[in-house]
PDB file of C-alpha atoms in Angstrom:
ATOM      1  CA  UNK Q  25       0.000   0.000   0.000  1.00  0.00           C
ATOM      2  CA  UNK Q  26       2.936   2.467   0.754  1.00  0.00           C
ATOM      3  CA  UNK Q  27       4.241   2.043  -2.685  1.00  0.00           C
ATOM      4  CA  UNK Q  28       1.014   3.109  -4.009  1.00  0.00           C
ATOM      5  CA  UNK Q  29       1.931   7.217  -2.918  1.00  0.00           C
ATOM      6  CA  UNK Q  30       4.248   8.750  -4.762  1.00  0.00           C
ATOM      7  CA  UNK Q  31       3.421  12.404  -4.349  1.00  0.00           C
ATOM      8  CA  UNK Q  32       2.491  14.084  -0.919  1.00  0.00           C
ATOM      9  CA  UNK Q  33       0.458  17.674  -1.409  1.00  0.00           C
ATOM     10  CA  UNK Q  34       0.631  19.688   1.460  1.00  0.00           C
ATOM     11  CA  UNK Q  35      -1.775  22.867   1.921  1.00  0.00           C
ATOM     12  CA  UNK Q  36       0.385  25.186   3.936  1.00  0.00           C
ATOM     13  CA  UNK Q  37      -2.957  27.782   4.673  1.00  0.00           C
ATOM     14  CA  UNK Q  38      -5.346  29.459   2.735  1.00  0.00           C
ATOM     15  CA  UNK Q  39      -4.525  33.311   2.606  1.00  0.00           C
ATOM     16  CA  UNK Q  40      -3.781  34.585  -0.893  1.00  0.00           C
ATOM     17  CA  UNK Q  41      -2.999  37.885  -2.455  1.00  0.00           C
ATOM     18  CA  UNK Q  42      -4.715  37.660  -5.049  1.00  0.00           C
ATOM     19  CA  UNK Q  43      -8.717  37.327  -5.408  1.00  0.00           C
ATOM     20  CA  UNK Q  44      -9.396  35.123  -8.473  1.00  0.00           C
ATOM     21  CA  UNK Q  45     -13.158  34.774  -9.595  1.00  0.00           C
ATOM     22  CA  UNK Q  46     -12.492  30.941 -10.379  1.00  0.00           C
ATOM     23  CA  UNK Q  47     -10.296  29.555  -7.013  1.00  0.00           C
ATOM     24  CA  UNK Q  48     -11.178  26.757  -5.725  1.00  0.00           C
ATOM     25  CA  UNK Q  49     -10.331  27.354  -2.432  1.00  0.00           C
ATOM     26  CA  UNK Q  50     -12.826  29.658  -0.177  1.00  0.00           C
ATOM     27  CA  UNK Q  51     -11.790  28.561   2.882  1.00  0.00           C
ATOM     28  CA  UNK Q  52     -10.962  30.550   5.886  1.00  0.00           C
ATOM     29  CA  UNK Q  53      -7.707  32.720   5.109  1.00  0.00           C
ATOM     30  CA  UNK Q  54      -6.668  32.698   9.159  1.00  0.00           C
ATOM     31  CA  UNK Q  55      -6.273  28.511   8.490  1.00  0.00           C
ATOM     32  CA  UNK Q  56      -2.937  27.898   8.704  1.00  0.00           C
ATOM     33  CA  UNK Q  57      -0.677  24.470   9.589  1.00  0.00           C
ATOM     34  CA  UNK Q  58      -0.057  24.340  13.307  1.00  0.00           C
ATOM     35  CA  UNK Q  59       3.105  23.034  14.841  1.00  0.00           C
ATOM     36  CA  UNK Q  60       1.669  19.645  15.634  1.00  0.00           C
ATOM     37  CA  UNK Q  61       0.342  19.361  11.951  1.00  0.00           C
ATOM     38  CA  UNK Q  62       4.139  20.293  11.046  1.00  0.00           C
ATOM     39  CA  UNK Q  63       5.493  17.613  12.902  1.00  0.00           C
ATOM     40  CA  UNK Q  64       2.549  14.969  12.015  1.00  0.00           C
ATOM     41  CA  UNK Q  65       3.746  15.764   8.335  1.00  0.00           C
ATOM     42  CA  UNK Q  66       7.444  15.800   8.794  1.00  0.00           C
ATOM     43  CA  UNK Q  67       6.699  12.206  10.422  1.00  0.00           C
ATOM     44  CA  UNK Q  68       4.384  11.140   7.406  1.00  0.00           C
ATOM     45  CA  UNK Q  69       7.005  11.989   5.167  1.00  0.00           C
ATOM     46  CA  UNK Q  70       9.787  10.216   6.406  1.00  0.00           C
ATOM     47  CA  UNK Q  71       7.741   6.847   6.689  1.00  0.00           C
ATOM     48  CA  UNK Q  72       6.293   7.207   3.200  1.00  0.00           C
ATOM     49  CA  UNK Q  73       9.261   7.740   1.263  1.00  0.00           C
ATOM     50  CA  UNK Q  74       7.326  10.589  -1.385  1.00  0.00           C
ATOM     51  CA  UNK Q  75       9.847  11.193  -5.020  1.00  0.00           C
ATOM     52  CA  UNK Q  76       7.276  14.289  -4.533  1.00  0.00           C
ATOM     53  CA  UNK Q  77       6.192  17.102  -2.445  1.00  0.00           C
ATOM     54  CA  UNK Q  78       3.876  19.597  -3.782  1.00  0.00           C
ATOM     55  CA  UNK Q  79       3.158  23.213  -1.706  1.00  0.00           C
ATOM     56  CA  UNK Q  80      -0.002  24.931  -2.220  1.00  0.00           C
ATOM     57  CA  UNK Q  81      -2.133  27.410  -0.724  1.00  0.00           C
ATOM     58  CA  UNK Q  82      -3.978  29.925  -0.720  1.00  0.00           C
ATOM     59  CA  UNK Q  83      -0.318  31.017  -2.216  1.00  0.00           C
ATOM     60  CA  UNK Q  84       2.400  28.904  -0.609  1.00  0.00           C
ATOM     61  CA  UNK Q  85       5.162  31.715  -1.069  1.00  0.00           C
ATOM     62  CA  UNK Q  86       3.013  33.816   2.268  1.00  0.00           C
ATOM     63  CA  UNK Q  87       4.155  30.495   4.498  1.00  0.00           C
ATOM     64  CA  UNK Q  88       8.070  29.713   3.509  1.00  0.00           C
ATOM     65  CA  UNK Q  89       8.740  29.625   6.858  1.00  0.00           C
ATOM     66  CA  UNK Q  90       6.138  26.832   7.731  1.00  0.00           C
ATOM     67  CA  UNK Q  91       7.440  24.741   4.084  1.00  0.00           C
ATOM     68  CA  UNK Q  92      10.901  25.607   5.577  1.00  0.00           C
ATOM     69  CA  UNK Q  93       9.938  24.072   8.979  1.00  0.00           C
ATOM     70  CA  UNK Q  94       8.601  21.009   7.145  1.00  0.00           C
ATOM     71  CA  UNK Q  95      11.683  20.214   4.997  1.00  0.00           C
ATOM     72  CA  UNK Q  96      14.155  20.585   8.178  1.00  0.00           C
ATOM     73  CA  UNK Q  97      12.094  18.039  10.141  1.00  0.00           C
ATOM     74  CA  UNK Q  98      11.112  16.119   7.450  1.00  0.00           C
ATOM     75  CA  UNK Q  99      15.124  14.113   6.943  1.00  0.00           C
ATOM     76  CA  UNK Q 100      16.686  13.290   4.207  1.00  0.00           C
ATOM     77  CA  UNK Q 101      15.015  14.615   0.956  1.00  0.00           C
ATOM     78  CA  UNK Q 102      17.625  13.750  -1.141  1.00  0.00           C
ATOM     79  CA  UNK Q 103      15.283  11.419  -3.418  1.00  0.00           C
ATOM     80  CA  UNK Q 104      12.816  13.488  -3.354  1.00  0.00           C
ATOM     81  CA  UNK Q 105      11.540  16.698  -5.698  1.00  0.00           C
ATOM     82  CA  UNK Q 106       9.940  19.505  -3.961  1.00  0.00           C
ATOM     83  CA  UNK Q 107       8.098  21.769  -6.022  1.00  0.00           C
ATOM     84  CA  UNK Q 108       5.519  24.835  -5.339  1.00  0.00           C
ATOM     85  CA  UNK Q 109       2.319  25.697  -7.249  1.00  0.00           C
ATOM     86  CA  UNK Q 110       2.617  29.996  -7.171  1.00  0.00           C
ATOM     87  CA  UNK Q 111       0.261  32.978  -8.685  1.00  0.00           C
ATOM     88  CA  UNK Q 112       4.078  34.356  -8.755  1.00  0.00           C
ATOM     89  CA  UNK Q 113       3.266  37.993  -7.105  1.00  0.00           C
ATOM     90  CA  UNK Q 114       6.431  38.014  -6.158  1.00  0.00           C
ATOM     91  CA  UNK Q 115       8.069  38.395  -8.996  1.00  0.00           C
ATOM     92  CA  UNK Q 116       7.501  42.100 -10.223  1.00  0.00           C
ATOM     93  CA  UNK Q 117      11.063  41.778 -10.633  1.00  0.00           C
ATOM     94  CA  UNK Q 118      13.872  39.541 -11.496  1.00  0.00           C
ATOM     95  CA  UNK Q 119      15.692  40.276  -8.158  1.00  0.00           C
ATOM     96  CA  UNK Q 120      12.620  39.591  -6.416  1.00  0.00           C
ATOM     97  CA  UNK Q 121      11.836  36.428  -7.956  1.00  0.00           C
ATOM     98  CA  UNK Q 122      15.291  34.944  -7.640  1.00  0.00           C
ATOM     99  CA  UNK Q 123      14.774  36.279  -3.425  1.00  0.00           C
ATOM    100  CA  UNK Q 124      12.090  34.296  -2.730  1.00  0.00           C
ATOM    101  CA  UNK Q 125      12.752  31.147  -4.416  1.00  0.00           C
ATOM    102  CA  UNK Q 126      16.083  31.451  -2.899  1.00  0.00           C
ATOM    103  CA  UNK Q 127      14.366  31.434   0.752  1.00  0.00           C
ATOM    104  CA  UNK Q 128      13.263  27.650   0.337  1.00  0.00           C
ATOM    105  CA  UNK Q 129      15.517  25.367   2.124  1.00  0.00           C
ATOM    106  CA  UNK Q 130      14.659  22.931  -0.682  1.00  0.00           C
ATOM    107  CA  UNK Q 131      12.759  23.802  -4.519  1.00  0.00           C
ATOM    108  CA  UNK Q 132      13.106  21.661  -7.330  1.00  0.00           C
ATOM    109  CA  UNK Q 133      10.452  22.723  -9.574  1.00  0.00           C
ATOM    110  CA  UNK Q 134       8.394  25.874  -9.478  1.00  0.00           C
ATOM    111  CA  UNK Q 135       4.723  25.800 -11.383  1.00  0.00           C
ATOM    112  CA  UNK Q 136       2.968  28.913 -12.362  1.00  0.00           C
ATOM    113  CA  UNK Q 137      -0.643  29.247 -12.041  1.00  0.00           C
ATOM    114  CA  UNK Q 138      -1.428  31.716 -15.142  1.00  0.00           C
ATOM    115  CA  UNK Q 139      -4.692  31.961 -16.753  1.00  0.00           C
ATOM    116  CA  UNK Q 140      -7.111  35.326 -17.616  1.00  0.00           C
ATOM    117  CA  UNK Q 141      -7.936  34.883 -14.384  1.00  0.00           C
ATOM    118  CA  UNK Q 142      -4.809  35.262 -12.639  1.00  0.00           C
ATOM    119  CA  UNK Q 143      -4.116  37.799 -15.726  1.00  0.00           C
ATOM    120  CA  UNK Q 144      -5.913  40.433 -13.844  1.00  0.00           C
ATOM    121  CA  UNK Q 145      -3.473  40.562 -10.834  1.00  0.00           C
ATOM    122  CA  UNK Q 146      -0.085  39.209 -12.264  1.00  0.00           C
ATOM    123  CA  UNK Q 147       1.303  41.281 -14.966  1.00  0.00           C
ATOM    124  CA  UNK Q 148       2.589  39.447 -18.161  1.00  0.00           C
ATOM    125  CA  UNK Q 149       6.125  41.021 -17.375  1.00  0.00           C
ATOM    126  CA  UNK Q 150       6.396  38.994 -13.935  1.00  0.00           C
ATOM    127  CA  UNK Q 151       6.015  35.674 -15.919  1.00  0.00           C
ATOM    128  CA  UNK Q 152       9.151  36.969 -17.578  1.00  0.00           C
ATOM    129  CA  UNK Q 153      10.778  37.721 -14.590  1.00  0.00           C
ATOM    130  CA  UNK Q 154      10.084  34.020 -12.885  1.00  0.00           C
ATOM    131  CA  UNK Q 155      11.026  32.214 -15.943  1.00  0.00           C
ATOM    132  CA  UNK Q 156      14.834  33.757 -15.903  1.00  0.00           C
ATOM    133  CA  UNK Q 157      14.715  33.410 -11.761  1.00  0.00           C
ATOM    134  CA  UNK Q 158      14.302  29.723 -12.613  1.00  0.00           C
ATOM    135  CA  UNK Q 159      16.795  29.111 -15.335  1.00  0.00           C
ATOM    136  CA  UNK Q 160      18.996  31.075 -12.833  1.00  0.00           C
ATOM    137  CA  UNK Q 161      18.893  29.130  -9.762  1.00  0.00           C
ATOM    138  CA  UNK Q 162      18.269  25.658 -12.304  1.00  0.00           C
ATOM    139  CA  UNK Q 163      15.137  24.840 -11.011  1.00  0.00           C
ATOM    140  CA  UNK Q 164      12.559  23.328 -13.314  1.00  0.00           C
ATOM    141  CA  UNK Q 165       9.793  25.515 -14.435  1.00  0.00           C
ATOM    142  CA  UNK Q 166       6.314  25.292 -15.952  1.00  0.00           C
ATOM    143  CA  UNK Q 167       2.321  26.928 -16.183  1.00  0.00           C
ATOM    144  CA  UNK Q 168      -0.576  25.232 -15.499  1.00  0.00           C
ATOM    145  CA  UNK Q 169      -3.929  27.432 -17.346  1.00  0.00           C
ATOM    146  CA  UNK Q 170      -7.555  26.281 -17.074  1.00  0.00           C
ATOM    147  CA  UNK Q 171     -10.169  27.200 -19.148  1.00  0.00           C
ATOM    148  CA  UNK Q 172     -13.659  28.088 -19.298  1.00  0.00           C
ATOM    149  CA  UNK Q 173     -14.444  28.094 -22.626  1.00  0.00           C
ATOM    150  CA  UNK Q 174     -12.263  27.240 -25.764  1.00  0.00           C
ATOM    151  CA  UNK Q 175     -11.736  30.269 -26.774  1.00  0.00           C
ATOM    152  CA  UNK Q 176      -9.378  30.675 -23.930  1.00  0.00           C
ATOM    153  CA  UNK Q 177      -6.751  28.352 -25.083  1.00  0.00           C
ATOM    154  CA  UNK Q 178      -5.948  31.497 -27.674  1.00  0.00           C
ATOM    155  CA  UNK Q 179      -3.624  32.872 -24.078  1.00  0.00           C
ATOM    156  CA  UNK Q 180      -1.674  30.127 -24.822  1.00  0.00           C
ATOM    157  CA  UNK Q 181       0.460  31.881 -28.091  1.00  0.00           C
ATOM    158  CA  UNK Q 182       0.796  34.559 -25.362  1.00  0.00           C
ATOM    159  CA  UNK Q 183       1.689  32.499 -22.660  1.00  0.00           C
ATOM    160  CA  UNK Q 184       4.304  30.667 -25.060  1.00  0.00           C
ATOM    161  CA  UNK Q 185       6.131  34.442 -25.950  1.00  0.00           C
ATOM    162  CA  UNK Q 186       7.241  34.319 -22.192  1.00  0.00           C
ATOM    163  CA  UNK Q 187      10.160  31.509 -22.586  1.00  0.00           C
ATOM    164  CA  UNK Q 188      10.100  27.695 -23.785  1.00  0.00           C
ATOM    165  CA  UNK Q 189       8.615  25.248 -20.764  1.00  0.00           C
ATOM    166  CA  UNK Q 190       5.612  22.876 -20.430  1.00  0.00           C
ATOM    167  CA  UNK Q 191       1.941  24.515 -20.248  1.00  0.00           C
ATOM    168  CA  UNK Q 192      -0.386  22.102 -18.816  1.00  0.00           C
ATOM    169  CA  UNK Q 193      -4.404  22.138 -19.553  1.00  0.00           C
ATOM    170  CA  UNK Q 194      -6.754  22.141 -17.312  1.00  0.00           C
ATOM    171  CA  UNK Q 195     -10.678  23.007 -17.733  1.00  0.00           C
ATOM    172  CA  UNK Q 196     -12.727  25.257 -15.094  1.00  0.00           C
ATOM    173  CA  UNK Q 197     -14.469  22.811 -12.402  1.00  0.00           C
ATOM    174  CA  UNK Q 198     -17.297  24.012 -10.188  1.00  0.00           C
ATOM    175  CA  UNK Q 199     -15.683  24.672  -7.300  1.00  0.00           C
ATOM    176  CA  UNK Q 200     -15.396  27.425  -4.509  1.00  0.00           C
ATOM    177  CA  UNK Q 201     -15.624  30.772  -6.153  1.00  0.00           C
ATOM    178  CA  UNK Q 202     -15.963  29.166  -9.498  1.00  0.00           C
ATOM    179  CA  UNK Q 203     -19.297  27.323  -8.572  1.00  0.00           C
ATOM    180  CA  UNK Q 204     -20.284  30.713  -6.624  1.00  0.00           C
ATOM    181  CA  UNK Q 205     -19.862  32.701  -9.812  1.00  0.00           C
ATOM    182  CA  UNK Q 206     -21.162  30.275 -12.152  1.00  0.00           C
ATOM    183  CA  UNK Q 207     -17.918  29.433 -13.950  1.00  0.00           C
ATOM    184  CA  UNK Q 208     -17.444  26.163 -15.492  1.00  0.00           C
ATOM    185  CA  UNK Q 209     -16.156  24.629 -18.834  1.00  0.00           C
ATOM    186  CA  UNK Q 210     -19.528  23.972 -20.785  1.00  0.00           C
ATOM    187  CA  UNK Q 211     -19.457  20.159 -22.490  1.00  0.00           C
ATOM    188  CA  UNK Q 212     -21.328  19.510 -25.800  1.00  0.00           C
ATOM    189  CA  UNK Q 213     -21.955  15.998 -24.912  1.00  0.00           C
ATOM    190  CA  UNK Q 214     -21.409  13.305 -22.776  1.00  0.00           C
ATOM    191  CA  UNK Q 215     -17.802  11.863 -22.950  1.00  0.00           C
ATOM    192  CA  UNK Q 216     -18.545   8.158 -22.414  1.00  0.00           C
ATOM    193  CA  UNK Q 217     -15.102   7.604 -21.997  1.00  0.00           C
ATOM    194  CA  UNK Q 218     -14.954   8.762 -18.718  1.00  0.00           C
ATOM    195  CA  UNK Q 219     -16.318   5.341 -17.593  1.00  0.00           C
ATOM    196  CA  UNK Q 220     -13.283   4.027 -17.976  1.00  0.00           C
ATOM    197  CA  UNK Q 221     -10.828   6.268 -16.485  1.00  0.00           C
ATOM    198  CA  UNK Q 222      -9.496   6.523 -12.598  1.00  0.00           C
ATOM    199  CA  UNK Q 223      -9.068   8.955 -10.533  1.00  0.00           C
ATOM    200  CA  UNK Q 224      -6.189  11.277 -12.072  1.00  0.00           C
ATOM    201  CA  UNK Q 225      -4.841  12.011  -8.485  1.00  0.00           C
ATOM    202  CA  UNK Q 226      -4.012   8.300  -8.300  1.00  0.00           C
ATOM    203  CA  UNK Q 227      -0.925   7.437  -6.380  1.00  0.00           C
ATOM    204  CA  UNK Q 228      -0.852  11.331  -4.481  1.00  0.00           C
ATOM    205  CA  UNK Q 229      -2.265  12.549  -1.504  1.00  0.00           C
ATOM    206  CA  UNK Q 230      -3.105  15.869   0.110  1.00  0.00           C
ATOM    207  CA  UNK Q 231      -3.306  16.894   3.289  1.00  0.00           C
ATOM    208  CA  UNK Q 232      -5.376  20.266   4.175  1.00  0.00           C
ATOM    209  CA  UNK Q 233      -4.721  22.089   6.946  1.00  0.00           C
ATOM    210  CA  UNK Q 234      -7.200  21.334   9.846  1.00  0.00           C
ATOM    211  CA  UNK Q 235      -8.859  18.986   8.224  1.00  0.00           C
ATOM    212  CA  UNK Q 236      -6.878  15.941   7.188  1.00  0.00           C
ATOM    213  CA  UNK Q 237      -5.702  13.589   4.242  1.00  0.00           C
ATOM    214  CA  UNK Q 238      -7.373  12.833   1.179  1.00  0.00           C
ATOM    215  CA  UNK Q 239      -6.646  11.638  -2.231  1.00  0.00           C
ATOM    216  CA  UNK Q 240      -9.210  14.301  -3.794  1.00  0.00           C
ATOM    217  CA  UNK Q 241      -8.063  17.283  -4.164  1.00  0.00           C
ATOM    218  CA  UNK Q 242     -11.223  18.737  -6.022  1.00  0.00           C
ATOM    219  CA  UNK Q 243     -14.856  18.569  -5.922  1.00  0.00           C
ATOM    220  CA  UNK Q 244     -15.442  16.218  -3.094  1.00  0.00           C
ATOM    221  CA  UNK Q 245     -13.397  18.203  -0.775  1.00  0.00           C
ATOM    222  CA  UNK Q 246     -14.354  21.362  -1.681  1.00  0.00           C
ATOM    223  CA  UNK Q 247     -17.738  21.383  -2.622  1.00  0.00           C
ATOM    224  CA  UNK Q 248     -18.243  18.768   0.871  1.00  0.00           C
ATOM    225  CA  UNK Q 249     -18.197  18.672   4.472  1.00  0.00           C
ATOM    226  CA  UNK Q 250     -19.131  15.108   4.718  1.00  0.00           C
ATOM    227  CA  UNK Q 251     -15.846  12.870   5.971  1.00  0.00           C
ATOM    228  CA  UNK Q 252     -15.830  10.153   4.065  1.00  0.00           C
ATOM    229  CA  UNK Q 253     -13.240  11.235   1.842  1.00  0.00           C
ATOM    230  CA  UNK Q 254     -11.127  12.960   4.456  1.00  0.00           C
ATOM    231  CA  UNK Q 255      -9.297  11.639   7.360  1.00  0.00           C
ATOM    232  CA  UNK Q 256      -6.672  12.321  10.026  1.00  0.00           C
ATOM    233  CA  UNK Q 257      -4.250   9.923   8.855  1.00  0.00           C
ATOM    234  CA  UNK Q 258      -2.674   8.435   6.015  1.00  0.00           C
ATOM    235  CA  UNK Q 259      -3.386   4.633   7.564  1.00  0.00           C
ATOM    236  CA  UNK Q 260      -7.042   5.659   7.416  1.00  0.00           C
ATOM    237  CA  UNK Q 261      -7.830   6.804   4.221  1.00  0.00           C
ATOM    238  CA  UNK Q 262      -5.752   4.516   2.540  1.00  0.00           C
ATOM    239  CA  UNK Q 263      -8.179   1.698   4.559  1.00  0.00           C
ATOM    240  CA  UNK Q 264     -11.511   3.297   3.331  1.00  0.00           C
ATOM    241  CA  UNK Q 265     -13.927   2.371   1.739  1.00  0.00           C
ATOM    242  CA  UNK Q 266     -13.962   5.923  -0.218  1.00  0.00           C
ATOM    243  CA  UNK Q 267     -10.373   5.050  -1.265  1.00  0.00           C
ATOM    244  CA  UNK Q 268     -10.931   1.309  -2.113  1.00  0.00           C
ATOM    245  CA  UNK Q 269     -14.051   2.425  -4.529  1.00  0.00           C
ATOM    246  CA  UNK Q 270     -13.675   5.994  -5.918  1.00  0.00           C
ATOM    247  CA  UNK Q 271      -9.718   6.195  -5.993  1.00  0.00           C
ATOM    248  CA  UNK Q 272      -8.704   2.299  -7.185  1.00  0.00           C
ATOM    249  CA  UNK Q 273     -11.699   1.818  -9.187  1.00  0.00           C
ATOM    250  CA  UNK Q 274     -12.444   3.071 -12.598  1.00  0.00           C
ATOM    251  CA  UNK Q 275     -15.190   5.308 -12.588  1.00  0.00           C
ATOM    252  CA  UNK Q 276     -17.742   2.838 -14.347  1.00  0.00           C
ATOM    253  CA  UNK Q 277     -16.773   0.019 -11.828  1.00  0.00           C
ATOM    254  CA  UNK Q 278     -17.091   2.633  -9.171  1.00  0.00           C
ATOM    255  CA  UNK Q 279     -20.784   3.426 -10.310  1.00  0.00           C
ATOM    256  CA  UNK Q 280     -21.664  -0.411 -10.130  1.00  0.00           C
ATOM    257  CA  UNK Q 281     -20.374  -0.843  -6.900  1.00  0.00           C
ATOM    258  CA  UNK Q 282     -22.050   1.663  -6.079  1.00  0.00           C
ATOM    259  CA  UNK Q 283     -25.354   0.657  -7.602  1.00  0.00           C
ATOM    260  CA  UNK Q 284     -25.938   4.528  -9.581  1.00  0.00           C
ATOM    261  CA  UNK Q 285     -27.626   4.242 -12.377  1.00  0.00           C
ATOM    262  CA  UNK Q 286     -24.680   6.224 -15.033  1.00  0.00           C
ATOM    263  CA  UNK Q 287     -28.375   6.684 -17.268  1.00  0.00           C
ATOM    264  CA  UNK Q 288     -28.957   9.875 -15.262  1.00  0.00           C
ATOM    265  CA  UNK Q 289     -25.094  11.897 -16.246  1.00  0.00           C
ATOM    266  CA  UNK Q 290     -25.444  14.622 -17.884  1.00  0.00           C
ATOM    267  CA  UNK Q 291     -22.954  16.430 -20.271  1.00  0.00           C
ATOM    268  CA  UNK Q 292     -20.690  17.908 -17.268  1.00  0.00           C
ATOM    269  CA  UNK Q 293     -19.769  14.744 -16.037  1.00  0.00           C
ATOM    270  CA  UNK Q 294     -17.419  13.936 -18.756  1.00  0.00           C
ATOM    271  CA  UNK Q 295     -15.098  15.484 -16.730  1.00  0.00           C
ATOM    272  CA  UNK Q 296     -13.360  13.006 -13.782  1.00  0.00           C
ATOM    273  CA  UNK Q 297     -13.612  15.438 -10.971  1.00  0.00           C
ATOM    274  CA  UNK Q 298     -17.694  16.374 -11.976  1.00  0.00           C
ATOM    275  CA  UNK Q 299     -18.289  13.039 -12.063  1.00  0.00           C
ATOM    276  CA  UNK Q 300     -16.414  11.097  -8.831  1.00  0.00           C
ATOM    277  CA  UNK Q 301     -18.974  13.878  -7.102  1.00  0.00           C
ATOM    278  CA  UNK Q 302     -21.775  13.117  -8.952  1.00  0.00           C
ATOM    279  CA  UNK Q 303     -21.689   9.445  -7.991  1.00  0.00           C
ATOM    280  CA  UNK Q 304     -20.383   9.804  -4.743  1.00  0.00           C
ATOM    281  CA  UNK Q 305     -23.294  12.454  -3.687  1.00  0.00           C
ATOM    282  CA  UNK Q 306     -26.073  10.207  -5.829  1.00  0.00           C
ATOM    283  CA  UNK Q 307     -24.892   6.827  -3.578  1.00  0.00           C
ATOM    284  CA  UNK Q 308     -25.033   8.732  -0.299  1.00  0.00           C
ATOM    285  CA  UNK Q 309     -28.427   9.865  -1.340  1.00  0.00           C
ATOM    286  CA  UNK Q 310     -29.871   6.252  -2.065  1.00  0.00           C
ATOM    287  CA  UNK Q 311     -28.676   5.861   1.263  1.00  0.00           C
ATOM    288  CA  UNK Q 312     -30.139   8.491   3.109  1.00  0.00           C
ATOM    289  CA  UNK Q 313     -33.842   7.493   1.112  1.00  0.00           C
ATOM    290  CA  UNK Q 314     -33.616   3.860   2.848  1.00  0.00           C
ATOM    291  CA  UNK Q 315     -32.093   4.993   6.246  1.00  0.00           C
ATOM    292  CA  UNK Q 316     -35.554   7.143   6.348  1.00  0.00           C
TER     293      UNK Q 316
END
């Protein structure tokens, strides 16, 4: 079962600079790891062995210290990559960039978040300015963009003019501020293929502060407050039943176990996220109806 992890997220707190109409996260900025949570992780990673540790926020460059705290208790590191998702605010110039990457006791890879979301708050310049930091302190560097609608994939020649590194693709889910503003990546049809995919957060885990591990990183957690798919330690949630069925099953397996009808999805649900929530939410409700 411990081989089965390969990547460990860790959600230093949930303040951010920046105010995007489509972030996932809404929860409460003053949430922030505590020292026992620093040590409980610090533990977690030395028994699990991770080739990968992700930081995330809110925006993970407002809690170095905390990361810093982590990586110092956490042991030898020397297998594994540590790497940052950032709305890079800090980097209004090159000086600044190379600064603050500089103040991690450990960063392999840094990974942009840069979409016309972010747009409004991080000048074009700044992407610039993080691109040389990186080739300047030879860490690995790359964007990840969502989009709402397919015209949006046109800020990618833009994104492109900035330096040569991987953009990855994502599409709008309805999550947090996204679901509050109505924001999500409209679906012609129903993608029947999703059926037979898995959960694409297979073989990582996250762990958000105050509230536990989990595999999902997306709708369930967000959209949520049940605790099925959320516990207080790794042992646990790699033990339940939430992780045996929605994480290690494909999606159509995971509907028959399940016993959800897949007659009922709708166009949205082509996406993995939309639909591990969809079937997840519809299976709790069959169970509520007989309970009553």
């Amino acid at each position: 079962m411990v081989s089965e992890l390969k990547e460990l997220g860790i959600n230093l707190g949930y303040r951010c600079n920046f105010h995007c109409a489509h972030c996932s996260v809404i929860e409460d900025p003053r949430v922030k790891l505590s020292a026992s949570e620093v040590n409980l992780l610090a533990q977690v990673i030395g028994r699990y062995k991770f080739s990968s540790l992700l930081f995330v926020g809110g925006e993970p460059t407002l809690y170095i210290d905390i990361a810093n705290n982590i990586l110092s208790k956490a042991g030898d590191l020397s297998g594994t990559s540590v790497r940052i998702t950032t709305n890079g605010h800090f980097a209004n110039s090159k000086g600044n960039a190379i600064k603050t990457l500089s103040s991690f006791a450990k960063l392999d890879r840094v990974q942009l978040s840069y979409d016309k979301f972010h747009s409004k708050f991080l000048p074009f310049e700044s992407i610039r300015n993080l691109v040389y930091a990186c080739k300047a302190l030879r860490k690995k560097f790359n964007v990840t963009t969502v989009l709402e609608t397919p015209m949006d994939i046109m800020l990618l020649e833009k994104i492109k003019r900035a330096g040569k590194f991987t953009i990855g693709i994502q599409k709008v889910l309805p999550i947090g501020r996204a679901k509050a503003n109505h924001i999500d990546h409209p679906y012609p049809s129903l993608d029947q293929k999703v059926l037979r995919k898995h959960c694409p957060n297979r073989g990582k885990i996250m762990y958000f502060c105050g509230r536990g591990f989990s595999t999902c990183c997306s709708s369930l957690v967000f959209n949520s407050r049940k605790k099925d798919m959320i516990h207080p330690s790794v042992a646990l949630h790699l033990n339940s039943e939430f992780y045996k069925t929605a994480v290690l099953s494909s999606f159509g397996r995971f509907a028959r176990r399940l016993r959800v009808s897949t007659k009922d999805l709708r166009p949205e649900h082509s996406t993995p996220c939309n639909l591990c929530e969809f079937l997840f939410n519809r299976a709790k409700a069959k169970e509520y109806n007989v309970r009553s």
